[in-house]
mmCIF file of C-alpha atoms (C1' of nucleotides) in Angstrom:
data_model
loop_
_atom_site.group_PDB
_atom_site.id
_atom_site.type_symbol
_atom_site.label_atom_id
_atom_site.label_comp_id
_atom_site.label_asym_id
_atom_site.label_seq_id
_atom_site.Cartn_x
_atom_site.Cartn_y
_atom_site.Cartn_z
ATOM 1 C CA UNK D 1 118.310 -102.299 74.116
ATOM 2 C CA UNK D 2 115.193 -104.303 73.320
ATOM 3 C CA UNK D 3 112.821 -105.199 76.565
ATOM 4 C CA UNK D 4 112.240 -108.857 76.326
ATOM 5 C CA UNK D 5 110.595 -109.007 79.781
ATOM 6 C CA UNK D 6 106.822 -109.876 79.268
ATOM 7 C CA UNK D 7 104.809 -108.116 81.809
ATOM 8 C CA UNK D 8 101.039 -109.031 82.528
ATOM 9 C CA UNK D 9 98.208 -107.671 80.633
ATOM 10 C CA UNK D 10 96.922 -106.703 84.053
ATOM 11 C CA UNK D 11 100.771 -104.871 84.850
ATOM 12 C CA UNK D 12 100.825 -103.825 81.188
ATOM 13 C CA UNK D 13 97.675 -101.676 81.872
ATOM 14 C CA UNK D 14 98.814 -100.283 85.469
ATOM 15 C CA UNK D 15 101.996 -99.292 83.396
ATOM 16 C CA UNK D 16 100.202 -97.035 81.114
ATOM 17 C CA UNK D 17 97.900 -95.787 83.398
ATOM 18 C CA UNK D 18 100.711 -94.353 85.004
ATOM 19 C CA UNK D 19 101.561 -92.945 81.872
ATOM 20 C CA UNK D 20 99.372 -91.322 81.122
ATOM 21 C CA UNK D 21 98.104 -89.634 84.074
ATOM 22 C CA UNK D 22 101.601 -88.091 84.022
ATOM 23 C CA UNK D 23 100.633 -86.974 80.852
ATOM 24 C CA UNK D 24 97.302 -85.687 81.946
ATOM 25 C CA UNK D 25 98.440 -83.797 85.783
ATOM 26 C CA UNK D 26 101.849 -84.235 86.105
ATOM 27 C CA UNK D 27 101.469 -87.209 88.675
ATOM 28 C CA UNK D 28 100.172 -90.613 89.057
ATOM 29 C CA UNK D 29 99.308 -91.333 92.973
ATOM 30 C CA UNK D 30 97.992 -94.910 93.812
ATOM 31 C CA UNK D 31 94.762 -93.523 94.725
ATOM 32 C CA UNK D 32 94.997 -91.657 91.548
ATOM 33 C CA UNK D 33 95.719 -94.914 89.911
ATOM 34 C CA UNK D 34 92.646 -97.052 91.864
ATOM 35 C CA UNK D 35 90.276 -94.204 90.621
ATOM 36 C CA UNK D 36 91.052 -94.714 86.991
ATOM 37 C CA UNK D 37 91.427 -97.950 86.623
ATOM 38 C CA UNK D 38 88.711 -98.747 89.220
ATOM 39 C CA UNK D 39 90.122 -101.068 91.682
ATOM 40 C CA UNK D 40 90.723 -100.726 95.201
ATOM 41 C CA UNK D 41 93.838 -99.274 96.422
ATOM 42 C CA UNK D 42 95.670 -102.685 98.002
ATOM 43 C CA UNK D 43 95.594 -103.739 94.195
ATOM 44 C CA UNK D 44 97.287 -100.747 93.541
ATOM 45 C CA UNK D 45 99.966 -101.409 96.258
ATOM 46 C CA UNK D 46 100.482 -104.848 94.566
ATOM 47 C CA UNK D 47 101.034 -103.828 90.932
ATOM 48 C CA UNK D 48 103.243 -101.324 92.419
ATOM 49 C CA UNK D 49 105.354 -103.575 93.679
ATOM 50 C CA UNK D 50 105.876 -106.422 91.417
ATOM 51 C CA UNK D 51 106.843 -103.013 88.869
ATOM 52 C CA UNK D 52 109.054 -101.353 91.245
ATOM 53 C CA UNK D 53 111.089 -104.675 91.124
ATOM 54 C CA UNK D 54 111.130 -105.092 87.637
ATOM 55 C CA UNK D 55 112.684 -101.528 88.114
ATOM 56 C CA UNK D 56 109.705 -100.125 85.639
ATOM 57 C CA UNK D 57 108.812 -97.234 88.182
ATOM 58 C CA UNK D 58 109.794 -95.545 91.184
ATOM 59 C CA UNK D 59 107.217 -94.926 93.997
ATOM 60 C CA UNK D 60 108.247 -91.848 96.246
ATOM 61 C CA UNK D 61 105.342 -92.518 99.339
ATOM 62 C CA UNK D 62 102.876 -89.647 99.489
ATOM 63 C CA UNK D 63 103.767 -87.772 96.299
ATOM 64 C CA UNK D 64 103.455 -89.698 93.018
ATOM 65 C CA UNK D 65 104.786 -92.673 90.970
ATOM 66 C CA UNK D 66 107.363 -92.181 88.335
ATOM 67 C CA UNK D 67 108.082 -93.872 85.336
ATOM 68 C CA UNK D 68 112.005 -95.186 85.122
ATOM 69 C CA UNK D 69 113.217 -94.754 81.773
ATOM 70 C CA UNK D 70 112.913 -98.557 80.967
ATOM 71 C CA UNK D 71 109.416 -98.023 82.168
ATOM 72 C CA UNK D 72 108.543 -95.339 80.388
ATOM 73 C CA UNK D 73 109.717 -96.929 77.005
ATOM 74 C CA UNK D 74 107.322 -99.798 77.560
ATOM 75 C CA UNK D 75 104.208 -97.270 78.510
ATOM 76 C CA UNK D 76 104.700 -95.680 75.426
ATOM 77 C CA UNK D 77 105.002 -98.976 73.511
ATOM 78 C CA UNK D 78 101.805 -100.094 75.348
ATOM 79 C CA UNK D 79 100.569 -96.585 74.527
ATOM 80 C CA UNK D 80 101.323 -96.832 70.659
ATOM 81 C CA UNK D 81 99.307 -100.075 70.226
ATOM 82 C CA UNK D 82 96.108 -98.200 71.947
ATOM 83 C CA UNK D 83 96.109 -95.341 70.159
ATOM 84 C CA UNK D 84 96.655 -97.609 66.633
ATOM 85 C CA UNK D 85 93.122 -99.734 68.218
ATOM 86 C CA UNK D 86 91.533 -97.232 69.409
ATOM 87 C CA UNK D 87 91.567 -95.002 65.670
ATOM 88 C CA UNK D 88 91.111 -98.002 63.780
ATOM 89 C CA UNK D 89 88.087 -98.690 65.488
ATOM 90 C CA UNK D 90 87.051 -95.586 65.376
ATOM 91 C CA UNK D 91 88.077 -93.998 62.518
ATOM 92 C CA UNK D 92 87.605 -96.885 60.126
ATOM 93 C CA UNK D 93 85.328 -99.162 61.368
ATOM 94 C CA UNK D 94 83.084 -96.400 62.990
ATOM 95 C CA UNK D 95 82.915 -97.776 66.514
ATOM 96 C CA UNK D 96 81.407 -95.775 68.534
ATOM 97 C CA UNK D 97 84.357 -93.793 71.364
ATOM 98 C CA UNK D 98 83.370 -96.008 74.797
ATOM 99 C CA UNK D 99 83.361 -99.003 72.830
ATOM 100 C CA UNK D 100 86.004 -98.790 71.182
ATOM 101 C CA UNK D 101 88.019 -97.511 73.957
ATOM 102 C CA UNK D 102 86.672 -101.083 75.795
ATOM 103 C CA UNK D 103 87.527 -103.145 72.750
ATOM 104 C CA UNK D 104 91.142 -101.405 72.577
ATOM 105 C CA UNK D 105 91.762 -101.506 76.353
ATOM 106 C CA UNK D 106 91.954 -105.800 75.900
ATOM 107 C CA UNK D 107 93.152 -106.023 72.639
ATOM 108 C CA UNK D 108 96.246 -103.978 73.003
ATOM 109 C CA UNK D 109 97.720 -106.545 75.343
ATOM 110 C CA UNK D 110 97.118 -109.765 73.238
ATOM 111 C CA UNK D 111 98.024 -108.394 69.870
ATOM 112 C CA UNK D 112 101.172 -108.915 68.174
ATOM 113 C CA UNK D 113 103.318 -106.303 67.435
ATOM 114 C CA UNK D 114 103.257 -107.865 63.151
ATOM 115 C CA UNK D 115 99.439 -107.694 63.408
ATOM 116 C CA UNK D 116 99.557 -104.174 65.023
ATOM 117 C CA UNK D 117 101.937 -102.972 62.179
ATOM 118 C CA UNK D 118 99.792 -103.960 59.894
ATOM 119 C CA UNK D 119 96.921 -102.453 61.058
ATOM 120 C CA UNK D 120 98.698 -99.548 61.643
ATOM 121 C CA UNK D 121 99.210 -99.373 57.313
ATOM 122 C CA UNK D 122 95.937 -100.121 56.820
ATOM 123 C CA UNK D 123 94.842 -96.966 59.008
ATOM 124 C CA UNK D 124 97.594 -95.186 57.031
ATOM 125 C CA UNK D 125 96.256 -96.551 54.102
ATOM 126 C CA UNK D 126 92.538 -95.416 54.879
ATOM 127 C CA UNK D 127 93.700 -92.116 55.941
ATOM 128 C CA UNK D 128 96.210 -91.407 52.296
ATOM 129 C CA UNK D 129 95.493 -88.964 50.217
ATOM 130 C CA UNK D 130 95.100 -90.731 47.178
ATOM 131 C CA UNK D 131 92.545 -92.371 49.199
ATOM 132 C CA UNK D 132 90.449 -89.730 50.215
ATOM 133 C CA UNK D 133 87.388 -91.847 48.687
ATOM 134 C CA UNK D 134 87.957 -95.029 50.111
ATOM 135 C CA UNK D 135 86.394 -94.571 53.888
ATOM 136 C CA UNK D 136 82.987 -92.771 52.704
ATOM 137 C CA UNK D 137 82.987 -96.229 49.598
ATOM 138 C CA UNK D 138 83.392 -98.492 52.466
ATOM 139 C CA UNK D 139 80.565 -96.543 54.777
ATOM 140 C CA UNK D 140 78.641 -96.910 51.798
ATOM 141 C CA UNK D 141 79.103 -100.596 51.147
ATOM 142 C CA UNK D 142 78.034 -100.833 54.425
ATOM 143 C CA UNK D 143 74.843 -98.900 53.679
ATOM 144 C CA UNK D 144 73.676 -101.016 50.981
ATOM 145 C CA UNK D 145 74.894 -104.481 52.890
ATOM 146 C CA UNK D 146 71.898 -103.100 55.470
ATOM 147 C CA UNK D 147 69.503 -102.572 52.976
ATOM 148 C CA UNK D 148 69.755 -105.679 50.960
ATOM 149 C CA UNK D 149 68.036 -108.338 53.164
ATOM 150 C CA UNK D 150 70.258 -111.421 51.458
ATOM 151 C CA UNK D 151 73.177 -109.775 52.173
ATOM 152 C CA UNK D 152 75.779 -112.992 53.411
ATOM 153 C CA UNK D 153 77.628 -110.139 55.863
ATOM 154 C CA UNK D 154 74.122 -108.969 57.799
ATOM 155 C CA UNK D 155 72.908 -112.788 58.233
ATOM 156 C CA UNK D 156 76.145 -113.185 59.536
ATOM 157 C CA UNK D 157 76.126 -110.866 61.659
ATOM 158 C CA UNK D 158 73.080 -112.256 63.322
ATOM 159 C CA UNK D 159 75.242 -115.361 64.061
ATOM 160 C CA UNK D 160 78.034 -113.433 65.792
ATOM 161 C CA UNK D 161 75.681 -110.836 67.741
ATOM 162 C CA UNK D 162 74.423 -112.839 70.182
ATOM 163 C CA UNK D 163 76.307 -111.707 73.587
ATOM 164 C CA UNK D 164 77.186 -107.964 73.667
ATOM 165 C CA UNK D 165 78.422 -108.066 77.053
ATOM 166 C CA UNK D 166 81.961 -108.528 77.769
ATOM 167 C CA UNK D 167 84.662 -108.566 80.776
ATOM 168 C CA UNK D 168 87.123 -105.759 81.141
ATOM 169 C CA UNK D 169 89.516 -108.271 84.094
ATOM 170 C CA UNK Q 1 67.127 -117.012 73.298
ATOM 171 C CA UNK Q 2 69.854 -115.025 73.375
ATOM 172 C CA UNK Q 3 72.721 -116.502 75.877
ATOM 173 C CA UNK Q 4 73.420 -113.985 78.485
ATOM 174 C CA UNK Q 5 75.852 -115.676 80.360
ATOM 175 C CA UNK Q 6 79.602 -114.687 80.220
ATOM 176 C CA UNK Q 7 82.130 -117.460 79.917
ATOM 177 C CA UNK Q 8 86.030 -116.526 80.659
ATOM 178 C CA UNK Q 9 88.415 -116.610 77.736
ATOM 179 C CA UNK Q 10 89.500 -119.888 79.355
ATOM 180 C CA UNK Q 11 85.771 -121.168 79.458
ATOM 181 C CA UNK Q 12 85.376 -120.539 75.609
ATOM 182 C CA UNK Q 13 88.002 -122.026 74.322
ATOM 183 C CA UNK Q 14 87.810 -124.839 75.681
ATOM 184 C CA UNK Q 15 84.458 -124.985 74.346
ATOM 185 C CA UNK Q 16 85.837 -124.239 70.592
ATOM 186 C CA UNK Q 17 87.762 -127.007 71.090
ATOM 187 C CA UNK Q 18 85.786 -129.504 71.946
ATOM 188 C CA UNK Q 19 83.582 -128.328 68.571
ATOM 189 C CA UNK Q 20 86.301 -128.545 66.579
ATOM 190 C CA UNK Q 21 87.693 -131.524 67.346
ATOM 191 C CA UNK Q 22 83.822 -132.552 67.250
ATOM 192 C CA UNK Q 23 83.955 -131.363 63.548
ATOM 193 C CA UNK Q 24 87.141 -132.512 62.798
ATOM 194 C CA UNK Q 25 87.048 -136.181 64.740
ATOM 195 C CA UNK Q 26 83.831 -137.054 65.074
ATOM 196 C CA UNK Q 27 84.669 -137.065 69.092
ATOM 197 C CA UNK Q 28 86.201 -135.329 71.487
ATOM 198 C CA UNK Q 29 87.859 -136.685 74.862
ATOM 199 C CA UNK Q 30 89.388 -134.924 77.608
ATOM 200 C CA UNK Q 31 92.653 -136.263 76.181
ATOM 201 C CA UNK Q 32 92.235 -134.706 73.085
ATOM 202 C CA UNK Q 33 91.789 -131.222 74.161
ATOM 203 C CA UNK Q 34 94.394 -131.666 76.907
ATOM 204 C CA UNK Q 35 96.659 -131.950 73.617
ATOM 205 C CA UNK Q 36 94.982 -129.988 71.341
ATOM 206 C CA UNK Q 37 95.366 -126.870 74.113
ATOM 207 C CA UNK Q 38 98.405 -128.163 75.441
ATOM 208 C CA UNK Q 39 97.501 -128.126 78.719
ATOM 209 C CA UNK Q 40 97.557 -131.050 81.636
ATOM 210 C CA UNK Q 41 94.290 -133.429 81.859
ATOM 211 C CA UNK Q 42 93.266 -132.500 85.219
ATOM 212 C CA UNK Q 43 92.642 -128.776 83.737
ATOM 213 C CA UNK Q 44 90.205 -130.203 81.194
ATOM 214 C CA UNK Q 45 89.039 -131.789 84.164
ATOM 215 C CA UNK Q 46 87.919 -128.813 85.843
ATOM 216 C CA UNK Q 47 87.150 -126.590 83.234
ATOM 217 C CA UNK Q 48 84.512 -129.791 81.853
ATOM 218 C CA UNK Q 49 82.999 -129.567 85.735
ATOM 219 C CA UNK Q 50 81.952 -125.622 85.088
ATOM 220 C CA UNK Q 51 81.274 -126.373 81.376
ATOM 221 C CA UNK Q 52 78.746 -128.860 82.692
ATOM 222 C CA UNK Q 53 77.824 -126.607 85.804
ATOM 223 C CA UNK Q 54 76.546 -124.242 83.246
ATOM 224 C CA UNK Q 55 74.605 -127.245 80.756
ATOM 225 C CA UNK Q 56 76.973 -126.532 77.375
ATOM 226 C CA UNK Q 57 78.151 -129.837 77.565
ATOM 227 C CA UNK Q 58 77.807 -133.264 78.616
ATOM 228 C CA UNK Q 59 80.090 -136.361 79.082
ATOM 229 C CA UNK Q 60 79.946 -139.423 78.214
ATOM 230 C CA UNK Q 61 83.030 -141.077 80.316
ATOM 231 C CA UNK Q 62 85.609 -143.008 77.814
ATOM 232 C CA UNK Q 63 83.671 -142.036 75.023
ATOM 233 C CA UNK Q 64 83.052 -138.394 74.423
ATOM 234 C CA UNK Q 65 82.450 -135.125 75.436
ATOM 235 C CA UNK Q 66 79.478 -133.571 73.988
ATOM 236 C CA UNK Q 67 77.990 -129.684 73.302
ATOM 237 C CA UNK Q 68 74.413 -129.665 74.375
ATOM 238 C CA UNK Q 69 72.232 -126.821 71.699
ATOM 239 C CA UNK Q 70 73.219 -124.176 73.781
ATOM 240 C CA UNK Q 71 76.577 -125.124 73.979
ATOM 241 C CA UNK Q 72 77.058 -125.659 70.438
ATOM 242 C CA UNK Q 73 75.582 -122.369 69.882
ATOM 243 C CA UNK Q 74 78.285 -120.502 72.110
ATOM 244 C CA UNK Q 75 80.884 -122.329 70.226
ATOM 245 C CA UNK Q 76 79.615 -121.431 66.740
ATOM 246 C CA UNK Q 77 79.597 -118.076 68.070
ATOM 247 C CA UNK Q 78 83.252 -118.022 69.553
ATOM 248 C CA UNK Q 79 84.398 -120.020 66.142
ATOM 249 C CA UNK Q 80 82.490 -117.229 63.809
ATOM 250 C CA UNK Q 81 84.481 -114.777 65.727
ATOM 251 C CA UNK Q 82 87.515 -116.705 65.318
ATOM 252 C CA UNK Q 83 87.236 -117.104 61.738
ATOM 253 C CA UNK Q 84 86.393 -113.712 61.124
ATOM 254 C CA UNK Q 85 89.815 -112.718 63.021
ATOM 255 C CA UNK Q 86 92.238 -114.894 60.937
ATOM 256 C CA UNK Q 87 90.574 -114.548 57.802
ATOM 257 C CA UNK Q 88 90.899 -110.619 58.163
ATOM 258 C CA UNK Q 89 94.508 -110.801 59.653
ATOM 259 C CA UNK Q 90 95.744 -113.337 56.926
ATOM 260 C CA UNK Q 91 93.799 -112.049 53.849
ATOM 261 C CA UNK Q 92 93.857 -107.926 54.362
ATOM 262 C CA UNK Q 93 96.460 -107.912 56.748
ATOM 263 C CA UNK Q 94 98.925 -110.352 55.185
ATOM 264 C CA UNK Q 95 99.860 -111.729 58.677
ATOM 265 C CA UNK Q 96 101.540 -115.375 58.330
ATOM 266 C CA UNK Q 97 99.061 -118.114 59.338
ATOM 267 C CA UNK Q 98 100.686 -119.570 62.675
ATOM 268 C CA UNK Q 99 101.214 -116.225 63.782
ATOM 269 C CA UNK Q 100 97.530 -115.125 62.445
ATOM 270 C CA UNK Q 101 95.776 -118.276 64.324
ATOM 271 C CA UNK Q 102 97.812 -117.157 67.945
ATOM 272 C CA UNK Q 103 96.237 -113.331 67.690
ATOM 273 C CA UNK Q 104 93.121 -113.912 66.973
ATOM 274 C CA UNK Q 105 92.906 -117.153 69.228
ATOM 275 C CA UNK Q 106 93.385 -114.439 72.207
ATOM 276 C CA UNK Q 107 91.613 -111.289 70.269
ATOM 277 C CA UNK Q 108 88.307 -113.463 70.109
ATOM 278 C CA UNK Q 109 88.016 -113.443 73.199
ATOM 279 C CA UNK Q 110 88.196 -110.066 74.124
ATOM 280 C CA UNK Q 111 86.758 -108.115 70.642
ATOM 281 C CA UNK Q 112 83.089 -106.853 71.038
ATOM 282 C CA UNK Q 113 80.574 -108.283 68.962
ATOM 283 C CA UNK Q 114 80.118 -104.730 67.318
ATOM 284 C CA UNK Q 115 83.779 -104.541 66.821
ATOM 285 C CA UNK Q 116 83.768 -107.602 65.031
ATOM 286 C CA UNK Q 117 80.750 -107.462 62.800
ATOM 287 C CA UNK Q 118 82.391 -104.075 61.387
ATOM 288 C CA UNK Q 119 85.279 -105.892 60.499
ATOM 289 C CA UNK Q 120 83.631 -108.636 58.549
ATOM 290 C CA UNK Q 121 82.021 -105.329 56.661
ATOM 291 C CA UNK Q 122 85.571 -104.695 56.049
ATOM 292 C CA UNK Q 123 86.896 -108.387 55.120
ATOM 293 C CA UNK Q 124 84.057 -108.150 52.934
ATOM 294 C CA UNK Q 125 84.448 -104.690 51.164
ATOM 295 C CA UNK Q 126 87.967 -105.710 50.614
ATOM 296 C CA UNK Q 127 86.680 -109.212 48.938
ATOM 297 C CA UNK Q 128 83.789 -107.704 46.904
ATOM 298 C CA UNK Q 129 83.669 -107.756 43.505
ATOM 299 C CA UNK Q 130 83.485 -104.099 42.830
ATOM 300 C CA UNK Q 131 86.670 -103.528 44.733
ATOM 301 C CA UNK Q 132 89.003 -106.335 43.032
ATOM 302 C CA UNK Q 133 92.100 -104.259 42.997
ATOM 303 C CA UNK Q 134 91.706 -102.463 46.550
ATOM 304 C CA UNK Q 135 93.874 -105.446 48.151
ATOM 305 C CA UNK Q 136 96.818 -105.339 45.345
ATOM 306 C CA UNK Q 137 96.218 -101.542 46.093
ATOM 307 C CA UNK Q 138 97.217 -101.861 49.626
ATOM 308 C CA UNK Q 139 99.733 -104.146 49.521
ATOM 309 C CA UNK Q 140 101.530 -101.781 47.003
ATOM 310 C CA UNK Q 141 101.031 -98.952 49.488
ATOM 311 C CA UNK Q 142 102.717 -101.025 52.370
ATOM 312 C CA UNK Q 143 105.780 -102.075 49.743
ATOM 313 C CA UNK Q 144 106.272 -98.014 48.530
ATOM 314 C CA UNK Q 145 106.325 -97.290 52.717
ATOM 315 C CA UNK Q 146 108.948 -99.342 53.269
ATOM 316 C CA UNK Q 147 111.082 -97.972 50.789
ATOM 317 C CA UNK Q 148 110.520 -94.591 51.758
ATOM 318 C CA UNK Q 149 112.824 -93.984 54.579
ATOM 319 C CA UNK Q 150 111.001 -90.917 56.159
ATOM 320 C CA UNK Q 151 107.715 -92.809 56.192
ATOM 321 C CA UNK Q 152 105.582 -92.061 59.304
ATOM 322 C CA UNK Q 153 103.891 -95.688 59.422
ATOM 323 C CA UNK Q 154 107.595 -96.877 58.832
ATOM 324 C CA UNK Q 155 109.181 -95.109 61.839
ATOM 325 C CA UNK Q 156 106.265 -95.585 64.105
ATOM 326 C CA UNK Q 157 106.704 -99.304 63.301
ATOM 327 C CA UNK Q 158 110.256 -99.230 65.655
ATOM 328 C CA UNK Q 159 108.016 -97.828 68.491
ATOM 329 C CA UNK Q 160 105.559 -100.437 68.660
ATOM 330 C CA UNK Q 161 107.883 -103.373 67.547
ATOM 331 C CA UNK Q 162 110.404 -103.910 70.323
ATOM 332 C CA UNK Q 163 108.602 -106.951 72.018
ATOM 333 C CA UNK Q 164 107.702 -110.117 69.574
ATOM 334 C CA UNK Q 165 106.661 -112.153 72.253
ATOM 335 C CA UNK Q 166 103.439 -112.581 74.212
ATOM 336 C CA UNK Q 167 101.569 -115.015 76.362
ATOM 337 C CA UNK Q 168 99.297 -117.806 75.234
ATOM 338 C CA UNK Q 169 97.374 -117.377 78.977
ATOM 339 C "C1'" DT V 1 91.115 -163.925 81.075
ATOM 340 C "C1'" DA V 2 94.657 -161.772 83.351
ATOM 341 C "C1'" DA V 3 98.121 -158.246 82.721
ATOM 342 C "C1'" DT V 4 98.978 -154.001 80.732
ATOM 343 C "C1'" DA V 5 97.967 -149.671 78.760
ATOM 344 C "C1'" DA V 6 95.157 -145.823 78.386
ATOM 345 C "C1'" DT V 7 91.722 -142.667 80.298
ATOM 346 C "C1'" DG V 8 90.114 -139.705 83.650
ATOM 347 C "C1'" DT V 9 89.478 -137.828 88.434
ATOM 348 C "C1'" DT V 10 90.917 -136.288 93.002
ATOM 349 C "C1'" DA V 11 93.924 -133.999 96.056
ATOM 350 C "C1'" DA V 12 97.331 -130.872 97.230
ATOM 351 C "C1'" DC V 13 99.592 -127.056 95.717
ATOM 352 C "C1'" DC V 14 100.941 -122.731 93.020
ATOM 353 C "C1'" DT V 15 100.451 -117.994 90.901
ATOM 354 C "C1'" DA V 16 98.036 -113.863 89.510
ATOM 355 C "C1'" DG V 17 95.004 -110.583 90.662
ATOM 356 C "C1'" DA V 18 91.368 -108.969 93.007
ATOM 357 C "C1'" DT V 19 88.612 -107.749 97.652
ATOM 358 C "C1'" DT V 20 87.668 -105.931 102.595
ATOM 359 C "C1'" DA V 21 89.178 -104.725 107.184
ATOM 360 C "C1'" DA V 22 92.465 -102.931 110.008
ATOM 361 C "C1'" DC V 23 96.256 -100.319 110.504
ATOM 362 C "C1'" DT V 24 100.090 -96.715 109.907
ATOM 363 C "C1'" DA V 25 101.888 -92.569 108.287
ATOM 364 C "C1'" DT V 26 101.522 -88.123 106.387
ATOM 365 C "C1'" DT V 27 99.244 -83.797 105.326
ATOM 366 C "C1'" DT V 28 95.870 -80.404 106.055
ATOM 367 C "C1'" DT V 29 93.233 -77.445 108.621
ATOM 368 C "C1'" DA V 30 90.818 -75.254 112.380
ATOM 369 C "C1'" DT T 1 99.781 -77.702 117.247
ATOM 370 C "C1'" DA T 2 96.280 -81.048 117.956
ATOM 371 C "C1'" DA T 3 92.540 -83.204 115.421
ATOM 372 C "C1'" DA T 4 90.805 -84.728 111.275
ATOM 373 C "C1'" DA T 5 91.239 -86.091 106.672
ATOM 374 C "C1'" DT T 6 93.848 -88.307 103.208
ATOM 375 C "C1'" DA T 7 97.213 -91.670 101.452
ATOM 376 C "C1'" DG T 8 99.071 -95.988 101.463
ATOM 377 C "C1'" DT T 9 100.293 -100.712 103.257
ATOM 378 C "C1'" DT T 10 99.553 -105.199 105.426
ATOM 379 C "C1'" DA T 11 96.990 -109.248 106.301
ATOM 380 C "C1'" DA T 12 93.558 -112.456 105.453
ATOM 381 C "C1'" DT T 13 90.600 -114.152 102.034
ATOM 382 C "C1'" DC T 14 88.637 -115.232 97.429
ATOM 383 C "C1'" DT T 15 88.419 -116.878 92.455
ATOM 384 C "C1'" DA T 16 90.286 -118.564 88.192
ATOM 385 C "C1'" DG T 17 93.216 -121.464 86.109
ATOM 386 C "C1'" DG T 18 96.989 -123.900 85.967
ATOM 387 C "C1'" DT T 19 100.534 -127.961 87.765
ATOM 388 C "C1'" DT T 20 102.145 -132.769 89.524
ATOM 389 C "C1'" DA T 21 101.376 -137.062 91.952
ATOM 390 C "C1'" DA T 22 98.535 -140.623 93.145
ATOM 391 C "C1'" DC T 23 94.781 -143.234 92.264
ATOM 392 C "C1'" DA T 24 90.626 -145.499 90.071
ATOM 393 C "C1'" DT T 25 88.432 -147.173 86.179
ATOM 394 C "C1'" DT T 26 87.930 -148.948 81.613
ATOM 395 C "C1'" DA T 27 89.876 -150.956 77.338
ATOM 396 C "C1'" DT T 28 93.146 -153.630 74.961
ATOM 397 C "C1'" DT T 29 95.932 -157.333 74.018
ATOM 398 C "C1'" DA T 30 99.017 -161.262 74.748
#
DNA sequence: TAATAATGTTAACCTAGATTAACTATTTTA
DNA sequence: TAAAATAGTTAATCTAGGTTAACATTATTA
C-alpha cells in the first residue's frame, strides 16, 4: 500500500507539475510541462521517462501525460506538503505569495513528513477558533520587535540577511 | 560587503563543517569532514579546490583547513540559519532531535532569508515572556486532535505521511 | 632512522539533470 | 492534400557531486 520508492526532488516536482496542470486544463503535454517548469523540452523527455518506468505516468505521444494511479497518489502527497508550506508561509509568517511559493517549491522535497505534520497543527493551531487572537498578537510582536532598536530578533536578523538570492535547481 | 555569490547546498555545508569542527576542535582536516559528512576524502578534495577557487578558505596541508573573513562569515550565516531551523522544529514543533538536525540540515539550504527571519519572529513570540503558556497551549491542541477521530489535521496527516524516508543528497 | 601508518591528491569513472542542435512525426491550415 | 507549424525524441555535451583505486607525501613509532 505504502510507496517506499524515493523519487528525486527534481522527478518529485515534474510529478506534480503534471498534477496539477491536469487540474488546471485537463492535460499535461511535455511542452506544457517545459513551459511551467521552465526547462527545455529534452529535459522533459527525460523525466518522462525515468517516471514512465517507475510506472508513475503514462505518456500517450501527441496528446497528454497521465497520471497512473500510483502516480497520482504520490502528486497529491507531493501536493499536500506544498500547499501546508506554501499557507504557513503565507498565512502565518506573512511571506509575501512569489516568495513563498519559491521557498515552498524546495522545501517540500527535503522536509519530513513528522516535521510537515507538525507544521501542519501549528497552521491548524493559528487558524482555531479559540485562537482567533493569536495571528494579529504575533503580527504585533513583530511590530514592536521593529521598533525597539535592542531587540535580540532584529540584530539577528541582520546576521542572517545577508544573501537574498537563492537557486530554484 | 554583502556576499553576493551563491554557493550550492553542497558548497555550504561543507563550509559549516569545517566551522564547526573549527569551533568544536580547534582544527579541521579534510579527514575530519570526510567523517563528519560521511562522505569519501577525495570529495572534500574537490569541494576544498572550489572553496578555495572562491577565497572562503585556505589550507594548510597536514595541519588544517582554515575559513578566511569572508568565509567565516558565509558559515556564520549558513549556521544562524541552521540553528534557527532546529531550534524552531525541536522547541515549537516538538520534532525529535536526530530527526530535527536531518530537516533542517537540507531546509537551510534552500529557505529564503525572509522566510527564515519570520520564523525566528515566531521561535521568539513563542519563547517570550508575555506568551509563557502559548507552547503548553499548543501542545494541548495537538494531544485533543489526536483524540478526536474526525479531526481534519488528523486525517490529512495519512495523506502526507506515507513516505518516512528521504535523501541526505 | 627506517618502516609503518596516516593524510591527502590525482585519475578514471558514475549518475542526475540540464542544454542545444538536429531530426522525426503529427496536426493544422491554406 | 501539400506545406507549414507544432510536438516530441535523440544525440552530443556540460556541470555538480559523488565513488574507488592508485599514488605521493608527511608523521609516527619501534
Amino acid at each position: 500500500m505504502t510507496e517506499k520508492k524515493i523519487l528525486t526532488p527534481s522527478l518529485e516536482h515534474y510529478l506534480r507539475t503534471i498534477h496539477e496542470l491536469e487540474k488546471e486544463k485537463g492535460y499535461a503535454r511535455v511542452t506544457d510541462v517545459a513551459d511551467k517548469l521552465k526547462v527545455a523540452k529534452p529535459a522533459v523527455s527525460n523525466a518522462l521517462k525515468k517516471l514512465i518506468a517507475n510506472k508513475l505516468v503514462d505518456h500517450k505521444i501527441y496528446e497528454s501525460i497521465f497520471l497512473t494511479k500510483k502516480g497520482e497518489e504520490q502528486a497529491i502527497n507531493v501536493s499536500g506538503k506544498f500547499s501546508i508550506l506554501v499557507n504557513f508561509l503565507i498565512e502565518i509568517l506573512g511571506i509575501d505569495e512569489e516568495k513563498a511559493f519559491l521557498d515552498a517549491c524546495l522545501i517540500e522535497h527535503y522536509i519530513s513528513p513528522t516535521s510537515l505534520n507538525r507544521f501542519l497543527d501549528l497552521l491548524r493551531f493559528f487558524e482555531s477558533k479559540e485562537n482567533s487572537e493569536l495571528l494579529e498578537l504575533f503580527k504585533k510582536y513583530q511590530r514592536d520587535c521593529e521598533s525597539d532598536d535592542n531587540c535580540p530578533t532584529c540584530s539577528f536578523h541582520c546576521e542572517v540577511s545577508t544573501n537574498e538570492e537563492y537557486r530554484l535547481t
